[in-house]
Coordinates of C-alpha atoms in Angstrom, one line a residue:
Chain H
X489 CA 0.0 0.0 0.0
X490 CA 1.3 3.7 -1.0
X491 CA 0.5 6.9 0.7
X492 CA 0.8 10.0 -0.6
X493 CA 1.3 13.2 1.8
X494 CA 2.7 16.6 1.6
X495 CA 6.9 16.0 2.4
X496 CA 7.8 17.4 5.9
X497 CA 11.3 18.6 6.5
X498 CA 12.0 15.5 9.3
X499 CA 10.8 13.1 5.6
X500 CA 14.6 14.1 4.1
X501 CA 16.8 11.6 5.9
X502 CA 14.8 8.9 4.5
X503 CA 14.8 10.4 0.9
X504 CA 18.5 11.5 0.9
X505 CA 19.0 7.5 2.0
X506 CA 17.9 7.2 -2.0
X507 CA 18.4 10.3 -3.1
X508 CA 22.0 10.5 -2.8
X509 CA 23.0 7.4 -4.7
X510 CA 20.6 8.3 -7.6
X511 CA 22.3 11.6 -7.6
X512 CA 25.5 10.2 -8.0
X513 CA 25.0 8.2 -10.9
X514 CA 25.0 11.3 -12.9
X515 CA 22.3 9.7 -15.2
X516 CA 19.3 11.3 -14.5
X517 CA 19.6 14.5 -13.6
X518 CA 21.7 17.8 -13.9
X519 CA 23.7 18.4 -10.4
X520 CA 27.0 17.0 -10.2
X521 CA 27.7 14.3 -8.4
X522 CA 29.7 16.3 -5.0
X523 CA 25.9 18.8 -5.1
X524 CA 26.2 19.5 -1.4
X525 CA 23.7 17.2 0.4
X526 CA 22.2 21.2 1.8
X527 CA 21.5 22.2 -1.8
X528 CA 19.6 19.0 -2.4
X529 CA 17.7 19.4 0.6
X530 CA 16.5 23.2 0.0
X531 CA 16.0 22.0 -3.9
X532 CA 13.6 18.8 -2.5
X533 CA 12.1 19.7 0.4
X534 CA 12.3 23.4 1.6
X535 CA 9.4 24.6 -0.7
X536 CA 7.6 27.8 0.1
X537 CA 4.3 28.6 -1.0
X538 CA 2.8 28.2 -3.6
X539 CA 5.5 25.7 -4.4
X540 CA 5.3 22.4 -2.4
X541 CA 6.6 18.5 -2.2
X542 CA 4.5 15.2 -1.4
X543 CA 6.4 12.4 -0.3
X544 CA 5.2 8.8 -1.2
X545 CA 4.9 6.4 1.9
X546 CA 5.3 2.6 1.6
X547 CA 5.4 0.0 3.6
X548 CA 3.2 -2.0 6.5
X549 CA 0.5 0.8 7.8
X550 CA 2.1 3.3 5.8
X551 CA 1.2 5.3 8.6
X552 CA 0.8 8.8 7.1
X553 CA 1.9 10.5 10.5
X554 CA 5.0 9.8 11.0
X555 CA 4.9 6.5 13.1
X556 CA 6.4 3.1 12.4
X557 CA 5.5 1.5 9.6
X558 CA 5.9 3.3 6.5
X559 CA 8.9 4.6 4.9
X560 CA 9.3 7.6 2.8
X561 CA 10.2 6.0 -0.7
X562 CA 9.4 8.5 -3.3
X563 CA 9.1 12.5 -3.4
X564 CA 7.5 14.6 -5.5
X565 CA 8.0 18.7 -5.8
X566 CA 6.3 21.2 -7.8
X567 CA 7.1 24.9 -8.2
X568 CA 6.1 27.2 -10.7
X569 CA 8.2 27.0 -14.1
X570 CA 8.8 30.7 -14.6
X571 CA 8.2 33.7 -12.2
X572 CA 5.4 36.1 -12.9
X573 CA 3.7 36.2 -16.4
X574 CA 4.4 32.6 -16.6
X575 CA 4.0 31.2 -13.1
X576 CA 1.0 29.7 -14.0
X577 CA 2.7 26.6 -15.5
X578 CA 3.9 24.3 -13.2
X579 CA 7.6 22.6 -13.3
X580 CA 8.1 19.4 -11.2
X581 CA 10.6 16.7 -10.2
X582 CA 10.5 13.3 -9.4
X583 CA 12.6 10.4 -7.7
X584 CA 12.1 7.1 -6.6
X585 CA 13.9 4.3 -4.7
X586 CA 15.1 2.3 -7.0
X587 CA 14.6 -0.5 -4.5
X588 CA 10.5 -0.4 -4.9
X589 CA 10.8 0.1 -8.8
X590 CA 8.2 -1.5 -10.3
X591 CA 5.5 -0.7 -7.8
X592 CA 4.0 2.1 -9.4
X593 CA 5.4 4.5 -7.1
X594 CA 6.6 6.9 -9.8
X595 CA 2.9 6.7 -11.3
X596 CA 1.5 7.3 -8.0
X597 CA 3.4 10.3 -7.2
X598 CA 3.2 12.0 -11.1
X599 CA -0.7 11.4 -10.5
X600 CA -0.8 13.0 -7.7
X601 CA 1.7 15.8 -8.5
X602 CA -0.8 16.5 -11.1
X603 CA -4.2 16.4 -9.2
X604 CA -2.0 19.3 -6.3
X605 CA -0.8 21.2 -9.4
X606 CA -4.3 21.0 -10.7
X607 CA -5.6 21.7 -7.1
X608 CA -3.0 25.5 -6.8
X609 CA -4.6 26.7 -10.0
X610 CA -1.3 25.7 -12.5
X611 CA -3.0 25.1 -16.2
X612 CA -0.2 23.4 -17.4
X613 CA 2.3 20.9 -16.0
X614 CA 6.1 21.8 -18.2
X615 CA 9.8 19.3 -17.8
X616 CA 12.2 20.8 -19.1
X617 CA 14.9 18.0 -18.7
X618 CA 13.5 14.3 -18.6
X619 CA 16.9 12.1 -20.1
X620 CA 16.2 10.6 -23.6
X621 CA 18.2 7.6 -21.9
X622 CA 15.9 7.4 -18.7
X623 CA 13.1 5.5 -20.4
X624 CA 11.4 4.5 -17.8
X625 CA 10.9 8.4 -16.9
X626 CA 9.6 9.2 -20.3
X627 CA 7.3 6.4 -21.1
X628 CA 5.5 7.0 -17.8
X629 CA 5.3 10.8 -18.3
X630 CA 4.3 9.9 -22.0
X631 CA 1.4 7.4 -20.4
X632 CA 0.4 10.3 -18.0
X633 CA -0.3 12.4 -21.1
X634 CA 2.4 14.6 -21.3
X635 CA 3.7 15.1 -24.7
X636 CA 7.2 16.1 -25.7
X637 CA 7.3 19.1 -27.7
X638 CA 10.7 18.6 -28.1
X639 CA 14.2 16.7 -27.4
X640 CA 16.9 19.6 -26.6
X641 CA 20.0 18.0 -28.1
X642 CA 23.2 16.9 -27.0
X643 CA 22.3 18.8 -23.6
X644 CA 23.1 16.2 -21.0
X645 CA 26.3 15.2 -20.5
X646 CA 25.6 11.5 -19.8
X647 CA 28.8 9.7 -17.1
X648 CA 28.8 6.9 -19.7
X649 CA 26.3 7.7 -22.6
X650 CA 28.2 11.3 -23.7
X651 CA 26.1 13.8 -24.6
X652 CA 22.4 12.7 -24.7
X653 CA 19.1 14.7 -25.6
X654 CA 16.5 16.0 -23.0
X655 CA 12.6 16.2 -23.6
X656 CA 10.9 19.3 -23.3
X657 CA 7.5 17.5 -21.6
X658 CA 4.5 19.2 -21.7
X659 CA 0.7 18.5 -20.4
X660 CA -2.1 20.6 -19.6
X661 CA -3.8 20.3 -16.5
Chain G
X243 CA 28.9 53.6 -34.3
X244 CA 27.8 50.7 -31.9
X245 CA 30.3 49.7 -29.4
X246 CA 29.8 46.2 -27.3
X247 CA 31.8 45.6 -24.6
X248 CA 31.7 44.0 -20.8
X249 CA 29.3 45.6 -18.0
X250 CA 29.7 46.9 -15.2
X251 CA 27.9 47.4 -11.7
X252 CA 27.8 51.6 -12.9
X253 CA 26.0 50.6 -16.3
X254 CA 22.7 50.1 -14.1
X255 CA 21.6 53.5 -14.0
X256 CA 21.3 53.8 -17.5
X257 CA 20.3 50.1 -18.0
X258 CA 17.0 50.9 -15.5
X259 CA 16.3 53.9 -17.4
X260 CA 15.2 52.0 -20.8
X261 CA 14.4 48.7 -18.8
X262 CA 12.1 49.9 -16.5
X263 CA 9.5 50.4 -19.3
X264 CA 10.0 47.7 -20.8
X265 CA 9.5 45.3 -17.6
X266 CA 6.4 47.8 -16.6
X267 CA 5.0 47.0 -20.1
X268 CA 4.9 43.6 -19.5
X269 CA 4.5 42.5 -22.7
X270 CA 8.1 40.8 -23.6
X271 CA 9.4 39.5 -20.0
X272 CA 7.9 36.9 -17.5
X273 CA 8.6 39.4 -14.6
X274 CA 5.7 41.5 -13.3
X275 CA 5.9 45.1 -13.3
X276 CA 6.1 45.7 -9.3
X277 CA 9.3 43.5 -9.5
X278 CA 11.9 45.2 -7.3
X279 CA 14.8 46.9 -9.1
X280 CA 17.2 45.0 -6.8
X281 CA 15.9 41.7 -8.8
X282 CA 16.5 42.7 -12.3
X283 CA 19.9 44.7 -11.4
X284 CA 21.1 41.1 -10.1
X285 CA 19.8 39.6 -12.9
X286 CA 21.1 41.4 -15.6
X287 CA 24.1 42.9 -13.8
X288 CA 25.9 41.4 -10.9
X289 CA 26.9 38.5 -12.9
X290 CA 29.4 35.6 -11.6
X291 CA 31.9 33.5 -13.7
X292 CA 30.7 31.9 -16.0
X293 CA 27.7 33.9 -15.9
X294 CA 28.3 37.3 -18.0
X295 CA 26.7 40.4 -19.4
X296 CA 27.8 42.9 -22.0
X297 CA 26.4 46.2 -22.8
X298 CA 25.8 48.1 -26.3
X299 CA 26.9 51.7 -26.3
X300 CA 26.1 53.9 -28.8
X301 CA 26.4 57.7 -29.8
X302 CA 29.5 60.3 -31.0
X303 CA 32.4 58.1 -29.8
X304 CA 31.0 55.2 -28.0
X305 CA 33.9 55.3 -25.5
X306 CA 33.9 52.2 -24.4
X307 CA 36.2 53.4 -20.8
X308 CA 33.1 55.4 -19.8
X309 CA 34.1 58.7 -20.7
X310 CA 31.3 60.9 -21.8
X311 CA 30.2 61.0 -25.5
X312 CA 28.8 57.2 -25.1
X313 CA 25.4 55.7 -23.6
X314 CA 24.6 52.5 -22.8
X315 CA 21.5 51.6 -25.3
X316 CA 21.1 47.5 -24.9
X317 CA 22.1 44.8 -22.8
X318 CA 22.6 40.7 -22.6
X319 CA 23.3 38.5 -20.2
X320 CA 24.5 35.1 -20.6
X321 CA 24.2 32.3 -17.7
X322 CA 24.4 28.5 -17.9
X323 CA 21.1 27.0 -18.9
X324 CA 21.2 24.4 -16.4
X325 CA 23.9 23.5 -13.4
X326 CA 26.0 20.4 -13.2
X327 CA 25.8 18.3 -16.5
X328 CA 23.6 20.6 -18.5
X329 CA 26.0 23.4 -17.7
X330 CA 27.3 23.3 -21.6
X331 CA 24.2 25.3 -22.9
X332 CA 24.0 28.8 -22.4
X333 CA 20.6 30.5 -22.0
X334 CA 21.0 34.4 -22.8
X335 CA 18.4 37.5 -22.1
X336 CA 18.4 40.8 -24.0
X337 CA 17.2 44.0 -23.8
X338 CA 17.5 46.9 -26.3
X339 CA 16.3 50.7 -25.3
X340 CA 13.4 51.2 -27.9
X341 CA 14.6 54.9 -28.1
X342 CA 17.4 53.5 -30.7
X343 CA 14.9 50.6 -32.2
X344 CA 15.8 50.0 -36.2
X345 CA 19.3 50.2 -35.6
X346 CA 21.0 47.2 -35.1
X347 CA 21.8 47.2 -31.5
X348 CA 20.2 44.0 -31.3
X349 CA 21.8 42.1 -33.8
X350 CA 25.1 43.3 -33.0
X351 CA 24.0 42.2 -29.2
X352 CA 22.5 39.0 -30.4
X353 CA 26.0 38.3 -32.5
X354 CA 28.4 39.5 -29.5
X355 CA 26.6 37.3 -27.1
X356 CA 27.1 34.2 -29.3
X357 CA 30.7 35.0 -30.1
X358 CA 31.2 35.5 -25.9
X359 CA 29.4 32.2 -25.2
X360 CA 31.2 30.2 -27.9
X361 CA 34.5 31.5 -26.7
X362 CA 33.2 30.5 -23.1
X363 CA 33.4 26.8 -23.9
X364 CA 29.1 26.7 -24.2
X365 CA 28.4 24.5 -27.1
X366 CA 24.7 25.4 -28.2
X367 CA 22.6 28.6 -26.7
X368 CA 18.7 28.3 -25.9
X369 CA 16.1 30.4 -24.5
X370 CA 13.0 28.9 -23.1
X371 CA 10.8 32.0 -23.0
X372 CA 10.3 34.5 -26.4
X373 CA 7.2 35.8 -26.5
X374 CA 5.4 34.8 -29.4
X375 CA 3.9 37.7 -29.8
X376 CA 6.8 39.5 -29.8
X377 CA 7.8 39.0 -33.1
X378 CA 10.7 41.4 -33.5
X379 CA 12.6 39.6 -31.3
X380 CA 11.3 36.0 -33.0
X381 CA 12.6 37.4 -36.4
X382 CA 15.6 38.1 -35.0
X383 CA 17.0 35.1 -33.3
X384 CA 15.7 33.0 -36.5
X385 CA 18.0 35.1 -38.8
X386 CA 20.8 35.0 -36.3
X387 CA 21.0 30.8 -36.9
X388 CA 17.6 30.1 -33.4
X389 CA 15.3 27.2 -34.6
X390 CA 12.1 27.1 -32.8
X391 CA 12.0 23.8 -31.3
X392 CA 8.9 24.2 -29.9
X393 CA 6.0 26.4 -28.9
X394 CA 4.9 26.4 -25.7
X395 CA 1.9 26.7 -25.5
X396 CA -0.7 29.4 -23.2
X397 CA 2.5 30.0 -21.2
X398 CA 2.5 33.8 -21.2
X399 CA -0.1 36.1 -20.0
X400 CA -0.2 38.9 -22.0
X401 CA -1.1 42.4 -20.6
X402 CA -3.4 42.9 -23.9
X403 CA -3.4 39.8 -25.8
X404 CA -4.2 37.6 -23.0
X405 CA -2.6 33.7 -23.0
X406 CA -0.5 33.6 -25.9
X407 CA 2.9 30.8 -26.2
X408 CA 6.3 31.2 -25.4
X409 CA 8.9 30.3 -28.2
X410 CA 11.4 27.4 -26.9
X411 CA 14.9 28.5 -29.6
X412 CA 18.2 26.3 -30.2
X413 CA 21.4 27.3 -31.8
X414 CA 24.6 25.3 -32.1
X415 CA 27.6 27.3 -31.0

């Protein structure tokens, strides 16, 4: 059973435990791998209104509050893609233990990233840098209905692919 | 006689004076018109390596040392489109004091930026937000070598036309 909740600061041990390896493979997304763990943090899970995070909660229980139970295995943040004029289109990221792939964590967590972005008033939901190589990422987005406008190229420098497109995702909400 | 060369911190002054109409407009940047002057002099100006901005200066000598007889007409900034492994592609803004519209300082901005950001190591330039409606600029960056990869769509409110899309442009450095 998955929950999903809104992240609380005390949730980022538990995703840095995942976090930090999937951040040093260098394969999915831009920060290098020494990104000081701080960065990552503020990046994740220090959103101020309107942006926010949601944490996905597995486990026996998954307990929602906090108690024993469930474990934080997924997180979820959305912030608007552009400030002003354009901050009505929403921008969001994603990770995942890689240990519960397959559960339909990921899908969980872009569903409800959508229904909150929905909920704040966004009209659109924009990526600008989903990995051609993470295929996984973009045939779930693609499944979610997001569309890719376009794929940027050669604009991810890949640790053992070289320099790999990104898709420019786009669905409205 | 057009003269480009490097910003500095004194520049502002005259940058605001041109740039503060256009942001008020609202019709070409995402930023909305009560946007503090602190905010757009750090964006445009207080620039850190690699991050850069030069500054068009036209009139009866364009001095470039700042000795009278030259004033500082148009501006562009150039900053890494993304951190980390997306750090390669430069993402560039530009604005050009309307006063002196029809001659040139654009281009010559447009060609000076891509000359600094190739010389910088960046290997293709993008900007994620032209205003479609805004078709000078469109124009501009297609005859300067920009491909529209995409149009994104509704993600600009307009001041008079409403929702309108938000060119996504490419060049190879």
């Amino acid at each position: 059973m998955t929950l999903i909740r809104d992240a609380r600061p005390e949730d980022w041990p538990a995703v840095w435990a995942f976090a930090a390896p999937i951040v040093a493979s260098g394969e999915h997304f831009v920060w290098e791998a020494d990104t000081p763990e701080e960065r990552l943090r503020a990046y994740w899970i220090e959103k101020e209104a309107p942006a926010s995070a949601i944490v996905a909660v597995v486990g026996e229980g998954s307990a929602g509050d906090g108690t024993p139970g469930g474990r934080v295995a997924g997180i979820a943040e959305i912030h608007p893609n552009q400030p002003g004029r354009g901050s009505h289109i929403a921008n969001a990221g994603f990770m995942v233990d890689p240990a519960v792939r397959g559960q339909g964590l990921g899908r969980a967590l872009g569903e409800a990233a959508i229904a909150r972005a929905k909920a704040d008033g966004y009209t659109a939901m924009q990526f600008n840098a989903v990995v051609a190589t993470n295929t996984r990422a973009v045939d779930l987005w693609h499944s979610l209905g997001f569309r890719t406008l376009a794929v940027l190229p050669a604009t991810f420098r890949h640790p053992v692919q070289g320099l790999v497109g990104m898709h420019l995702m786009f669905r409205e909400l």
